Amino acid sequence: MGTGHLHIDLEAVAANWRALDALSGPGCETAATVKADAYGLGVTQVAPRLFREGVRAFFVATADEGLELRRALGPEPRIYLYYGHMPGDTATIERGDLVPLICSLDQLERQIAQLPRRPFGLQLDTGMSRLGLTFEEWAAVAELALRAGPVLVTSHLAAADDPGSDQSARQLARFHEMTDGITVPLSLAATGGTLLGSAYHFDMVRPGIGLYGGAPFAQAEPVATLDLPVVACFDIPAGTSVGYNATWTAPAATRIATIAGGYADGLHRALAPGIEVMAGPIPCPVVGRVSMDLLTVDIGHLDRDPDSLRILGPHHGIDAMAARAGTIGYEVLTSLGQRYRRTYRG
Ligand SMILES: *Cc1c(COP(=O)(O)O)cnc(C)c1O
């Protein structure tokens, strides 16, 4: 039987895209960010489902991801690369008909010299200080870059998930300062920016995490459900410790289920203690340390041994799990292991 069973609901991904598309309104294209294997959920399943839903612009990080996506989707959609045009990428960009989002002066030079007639986009740094031409660089090269005919000009918000932060407004003002008056299509918003309202939408939004059921898109339908099979069950008397370093000791006689999944499968060691798994509607506490491939669960209150326990699902989504481990839903998804048996709905 192996390790866990990961159910991925492509109908929920499509519904989340439609909801974000409705928010971005007419006149704004809603693209999809599917980098890192569609946030760990399987790009060759997720992207064709989104294409069927009407998505015609996809964003990945690397040229290799772009080429894989081109093979999955055929010639029609536009595929953008957040890493831009890195050394060694030229042939892949050409073969995959990919659109690099140029993010430095070196890359601009490389693009113009090596792929002068191929489409490209630009990334501007409006205050995140991560990727993109700075304000001063843009002032120096905007004319040259615009003459080369970019198909999209983008920037990225650093704190769009925090409506209380004024950084988004400052970045928006900077983006206007850097792009007002140019006629190239513009894109600033990922999921968080899409939720901030129409001032942030421009010509295209490019959500990722919201499609996969994650914060800050609170209305998102959950996409991933994870069931872990029970490997063994046994009784322990009061005072027995469980797991590495004996971090939990049974206060009373109980029964333990050891289930198939651990930190090698993306169930972070920092999750324990405190997380619960579900036997149908009944929560059961995980006790003791997370091992590489195993978790131990107190099932003393169940009237029979379960076949499997649900660790991720509507009861306890990726953000709840992330909060337990001191991280974000993005990391929970992209850490999901390769050992799970995966089934897709939709
Ligand atoms: C990952 C990424 C996105 C998508 O962000 P979400 O928060 O997942 O919606 C958009 N733009 C850039 C530049 C990114 O790196």
CSV table of C-alpha atoms in Angstrom, one decimal, residues 106-313:
chain,number,residue,atom,x,y,z
A,106,ASP,CA,22.7,41.4,-18.1
A,107,GLN,CA,19.6,39.5,-19.1
A,108,LEU,CA,18.4,42.4,-21.3
A,109,GLU,CA,21.7,42.4,-23.1
A,110,ARG,CA,21.6,38.6,-23.5
A,111,GLN,CA,18.0,38.7,-24.8
A,112,ILE,CA,18.7,41.4,-27.4
A,113,ALA,CA,22.0,39.8,-28.6
A,114,GLN,CA,20.8,36.2,-28.7
A,115,LEU,CA,17.1,36.2,-29.4
A,116,PRO,CA,16.5,39.6,-31.0
A,117,ARG,CA,13.2,38.7,-32.7
A,118,ARG,CA,11.7,36.6,-29.9
A,119,PRO,CA,9.1,37.8,-27.5
A,120,PHE,CA,10.1,38.8,-24.0
A,121,GLY,CA,8.7,40.6,-21.0
A,122,LEU,CA,10.3,42.8,-18.3
A,123,GLN,CA,10.4,42.7,-14.5
A,124,LEU,CA,10.7,46.0,-12.6
A,125,ASP,CA,11.7,46.3,-8.9
A,126,THR,CA,9.2,48.5,-7.2
A,127,GLY,CA,10.4,47.9,-3.7
A,128,MET,CA,10.8,44.2,-3.0
A,129,SER,CA,14.5,44.2,-3.8
A,130,ARG,CA,14.5,40.7,-5.2
A,131,LEU,CA,14.3,40.6,-9.0
A,132,GLY,CA,13.8,43.2,-11.6
A,133,LEU,CA,15.3,46.4,-13.0
A,134,THR,CA,15.8,49.1,-10.4
A,135,PHE,CA,14.3,52.5,-10.7
A,136,GLU,CA,17.7,53.9,-11.8
A,137,GLU,CA,18.4,51.1,-14.3
A,138,TRP,CA,14.9,51.5,-15.8
A,139,ALA,CA,15.4,55.2,-16.2
A,140,ALA,CA,18.6,54.4,-18.1
A,141,VAL,CA,17.4,51.6,-20.4
A,142,ALA,CA,13.6,52.0,-20.7
A,143,GLU,CA,13.8,53.6,-24.1
A,144,LEU,CA,16.1,50.9,-25.5
A,145,ALA,CA,14.1,48.1,-23.8
A,146,LEU,CA,10.8,49.4,-25.1
A,147,ARG,CA,12.1,49.8,-28.6
A,148,ALA,CA,12.9,46.0,-28.5
A,149,GLY,CA,9.2,45.4,-28.1
A,150,PRO,CA,8.4,43.7,-24.8
A,151,VAL,CA,5.0,41.9,-24.6
A,152,LEU,CA,4.5,42.4,-20.8
A,153,VAL,CA,5.9,44.6,-18.1
A,154,THR,CA,5.6,43.2,-14.5
A,155,SER,CA,6.5,43.9,-10.9
A,156,HIS,CA,5.8,41.9,-7.7
A,157,LEU,CA,4.3,43.0,-4.4
A,158,ALA,CA,6.3,42.0,-1.2
A,159,ALA,CA,3.4,42.3,1.3
A,160,ALA,CA,0.2,41.9,-0.6
A,161,ASP,CA,-1.0,39.2,1.9
A,162,ASP,CA,-1.0,41.9,4.6
A,163,PRO,CA,-3.7,44.5,4.0
A,164,GLY,CA,-2.5,46.4,7.0
A,165,SER,CA,0.9,47.1,5.4
A,166,ASP,CA,1.4,50.3,3.4
A,167,GLN,CA,4.1,48.7,1.3
A,168,SER,CA,1.6,47.6,-1.4
A,169,ALA,CA,0.4,51.2,-1.9
A,170,ARG,CA,4.0,52.5,-2.1
A,171,GLN,CA,4.9,49.8,-4.7
A,172,LEU,CA,1.7,50.6,-6.6
A,173,ALA,CA,2.8,54.3,-6.8
A,174,ARG,CA,6.3,53.3,-7.9
A,175,PHE,CA,4.9,51.0,-10.6
A,176,HIS,CA,2.8,53.9,-11.9
A,177,GLU,CA,5.8,56.2,-11.8
A,178,MET,CA,7.8,53.6,-13.8
A,179,THR,CA,5.2,52.6,-16.4
A,180,ASP,CA,2.6,55.4,-16.8
A,181,GLY,CA,2.4,56.4,-20.5
A,182,ILE,CA,3.8,53.2,-21.9
A,183,THR,CA,1.5,51.1,-24.1
A,184,VAL,CA,2.8,47.6,-23.2
A,185,PRO,CA,0.4,45.4,-21.1
A,186,LEU,CA,1.1,45.6,-17.4
A,187,SER,CA,0.9,43.0,-14.5
A,188,LEU,CA,1.5,43.7,-10.8
A,189,ALA,CA,-0.8,41.3,-8.9
A,190,ALA,CA,-0.4,37.7,-7.7
A,191,THR,CA,-3.1,36.2,-5.4
A,192,GLY,CA,-2.7,38.9,-2.7
A,193,GLY,CA,-2.7,41.8,-5.2
A,194,THR,CA,-5.8,40.4,-6.9
A,195,LEU,CA,-7.6,40.6,-3.6
A,196,LEU,CA,-6.4,44.2,-3.0
A,197,GLY,CA,-8.8,45.6,-5.6
A,198,SER,CA,-9.0,46.9,-9.1
A,199,ALA,CA,-6.2,49.5,-8.6
A,200,TYR,CA,-3.8,46.6,-8.5
A,201,HIS,CA,-5.1,44.6,-11.5
A,202,PHE,CA,-3.8,46.5,-14.6
A,203,ASP,CA,-4.0,44.2,-17.7
A,204,MET,CA,-3.2,40.8,-16.1
A,205,VAL,CA,-3.2,39.2,-12.7
A,206,ARG,CA,-1.1,36.0,-12.2
A,207,PRO,CA,-2.3,34.2,-9.0
A,208,GLY,CA,-0.7,31.0,-7.8
A,209,ILE,CA,-1.5,30.0,-4.2
A,210,GLY,CA,-5.1,31.1,-4.4
A,211,LEU,CA,-5.7,28.5,-7.1
A,212,TYR,CA,-4.4,25.8,-4.8
A,213,GLY,CA,-6.6,26.7,-1.9
A,214,GLY,CA,-4.2,28.8,0.2
A,215,ALA,CA,-4.2,32.1,2.1
A,216,PRO,CA,-4.6,35.0,1.6
A,217,PHE,CA,-7.5,33.8,-0.6
A,218,ALA,CA,-9.9,33.0,2.3
A,219,GLN,CA,-12.8,32.0,0.0
A,220,ALA,CA,-10.6,29.4,-1.8
A,221,GLU,CA,-12.0,25.8,-2.0
A,222,PRO,CA,-9.5,23.3,-0.5
A,223,VAL,CA,-7.6,21.3,-3.2
A,224,ALA,CA,-5.5,18.8,-1.4
A,225,THR,CA,-6.6,16.0,0.9
A,226,LEU,CA,-4.1,13.6,2.4
A,227,ASP,CA,-4.9,10.2,4.0
A,228,LEU,CA,-2.2,8.2,5.8
A,229,PRO,CA,-2.6,4.4,6.1
A,230,VAL,CA,-2.3,2.8,9.5
A,231,VAL,CA,0.8,0.5,9.6
A,232,ALA,CA,0.2,-0.9,13.1
A,233,CYS,CA,-1.9,-0.5,16.3
A,234,PHE,CA,-1.0,-1.5,19.8
A,235,ASP,CA,-2.0,-1.0,23.5
A,236,ILE,CA,0.4,0.8,25.9
A,237,PRO,CA,0.1,1.0,29.7
A,238,ALA,CA,0.1,4.4,31.6
A,239,GLY,CA,3.6,5.8,31.9
A,240,THR,CA,4.8,4.5,28.5
A,241,SER,CA,6.8,7.0,26.4
A,242,VAL,CA,6.2,7.1,22.7
A,243,GLY,CA,8.7,8.0,19.9
A,244,TYR,CA,12.2,9.5,19.6
A,245,ASN,CA,13.6,11.0,22.8
A,246,ALA,CA,10.4,10.1,24.7
A,247,THR,CA,8.9,13.5,24.3
A,248,TRP,CA,5.4,12.2,25.2
A,249,THR,CA,4.4,9.8,27.9
A,250,ALA,CA,0.9,8.3,28.1
A,251,PRO,CA,-0.9,9.7,31.2
A,252,ALA,CA,-3.2,6.7,31.2
A,253,ALA,CA,-3.4,3.3,29.4
A,254,THR,CA,-4.3,3.9,25.7
A,255,ARG,CA,-3.9,2.6,22.2
A,256,ILE,CA,-1.5,4.0,19.6
A,257,ALA,CA,-1.8,3.9,15.8
A,258,THR,CA,1.5,4.3,13.8
A,259,ILE,CA,0.7,5.8,10.4
A,260,ALA,CA,2.7,6.0,7.2
A,261,GLY,CA,4.0,9.5,6.7
A,262,GLY,CA,6.8,11.6,8.2
A,263,TYR,CA,9.1,14.4,7.6
A,264,ALA,CA,10.5,12.8,4.4
A,265,ASP,CA,7.0,13.2,3.0
A,266,GLY,CA,6.8,16.8,3.9
A,267,LEU,CA,5.1,16.4,7.3
A,268,HIS,CA,7.5,18.8,9.0
A,269,ARG,CA,9.1,17.7,12.3
A,270,ALA,CA,8.0,21.0,13.7
A,271,LEU,CA,4.4,19.9,13.4
A,272,ALA,CA,4.3,17.9,16.5
A,273,PRO,CA,3.1,18.2,19.2
A,274,GLY,CA,-0.4,19.5,18.9
A,275,ILE,CA,-1.6,18.4,15.5
A,276,GLU,CA,-4.7,16.3,15.1
A,277,VAL,CA,-5.6,13.7,12.4
A,278,MET,CA,-9.1,12.6,11.7
A,279,ALA,CA,-10.7,9.2,12.0
A,280,GLY,CA,-13.8,10.1,10.0
A,281,PRO,CA,-15.3,12.9,12.1
A,282,ILE,CA,-13.3,12.1,15.2
A,283,PRO,CA,-10.0,14.0,15.9
A,284,CYS,CA,-7.1,12.1,17.2
A,285,PRO,CA,-3.9,13.7,18.6
A,286,VAL,CA,-0.5,13.0,17.1
A,287,VAL,CA,1.8,12.2,20.0
A,288,GLY,CA,5.6,12.1,20.2
A,289,ARG,CA,8.0,13.2,17.6
A,290,VAL,CA,7.5,13.0,13.8
A,291,SER,CA,9.8,10.4,12.4
A,292,MET,CA,11.2,10.2,8.9
A,293,ASP,CA,8.4,7.9,7.6
A,294,LEU,CA,6.0,7.5,10.6
A,295,LEU,CA,3.7,9.4,12.9
A,296,THR,CA,2.2,8.0,16.2
A,297,VAL,CA,-1.4,8.8,17.1
A,298,ASP,CA,-3.4,8.3,20.3
A,299,ILE,CA,-6.5,6.4,19.3
A,300,GLY,CA,-7.5,5.3,22.8
A,301,HIS,CA,-10.9,7.0,22.4
A,302,LEU,CA,-11.9,5.2,19.1
A,303,ASP,CA,-14.1,2.1,19.3
A,304,ARG,CA,-12.2,0.3,16.5
A,305,ASP,CA,-8.8,0.6,14.7
A,306,PRO,CA,-9.0,2.8,11.6
A,307,ASP,CA,-7.5,1.8,8.2
A,308,SER,CA,-6.2,5.3,7.6
A,309,LEU,CA,-6.2,8.8,9.2
A,310,ARG,CA,-6.7,12.1,7.4
A,311,ILE,CA,-4.0,14.7,8.1
A,312,LEU,CA,-4.9,17.3,5.5
A,313,GLY,CA,-8.4,18.1,4.3
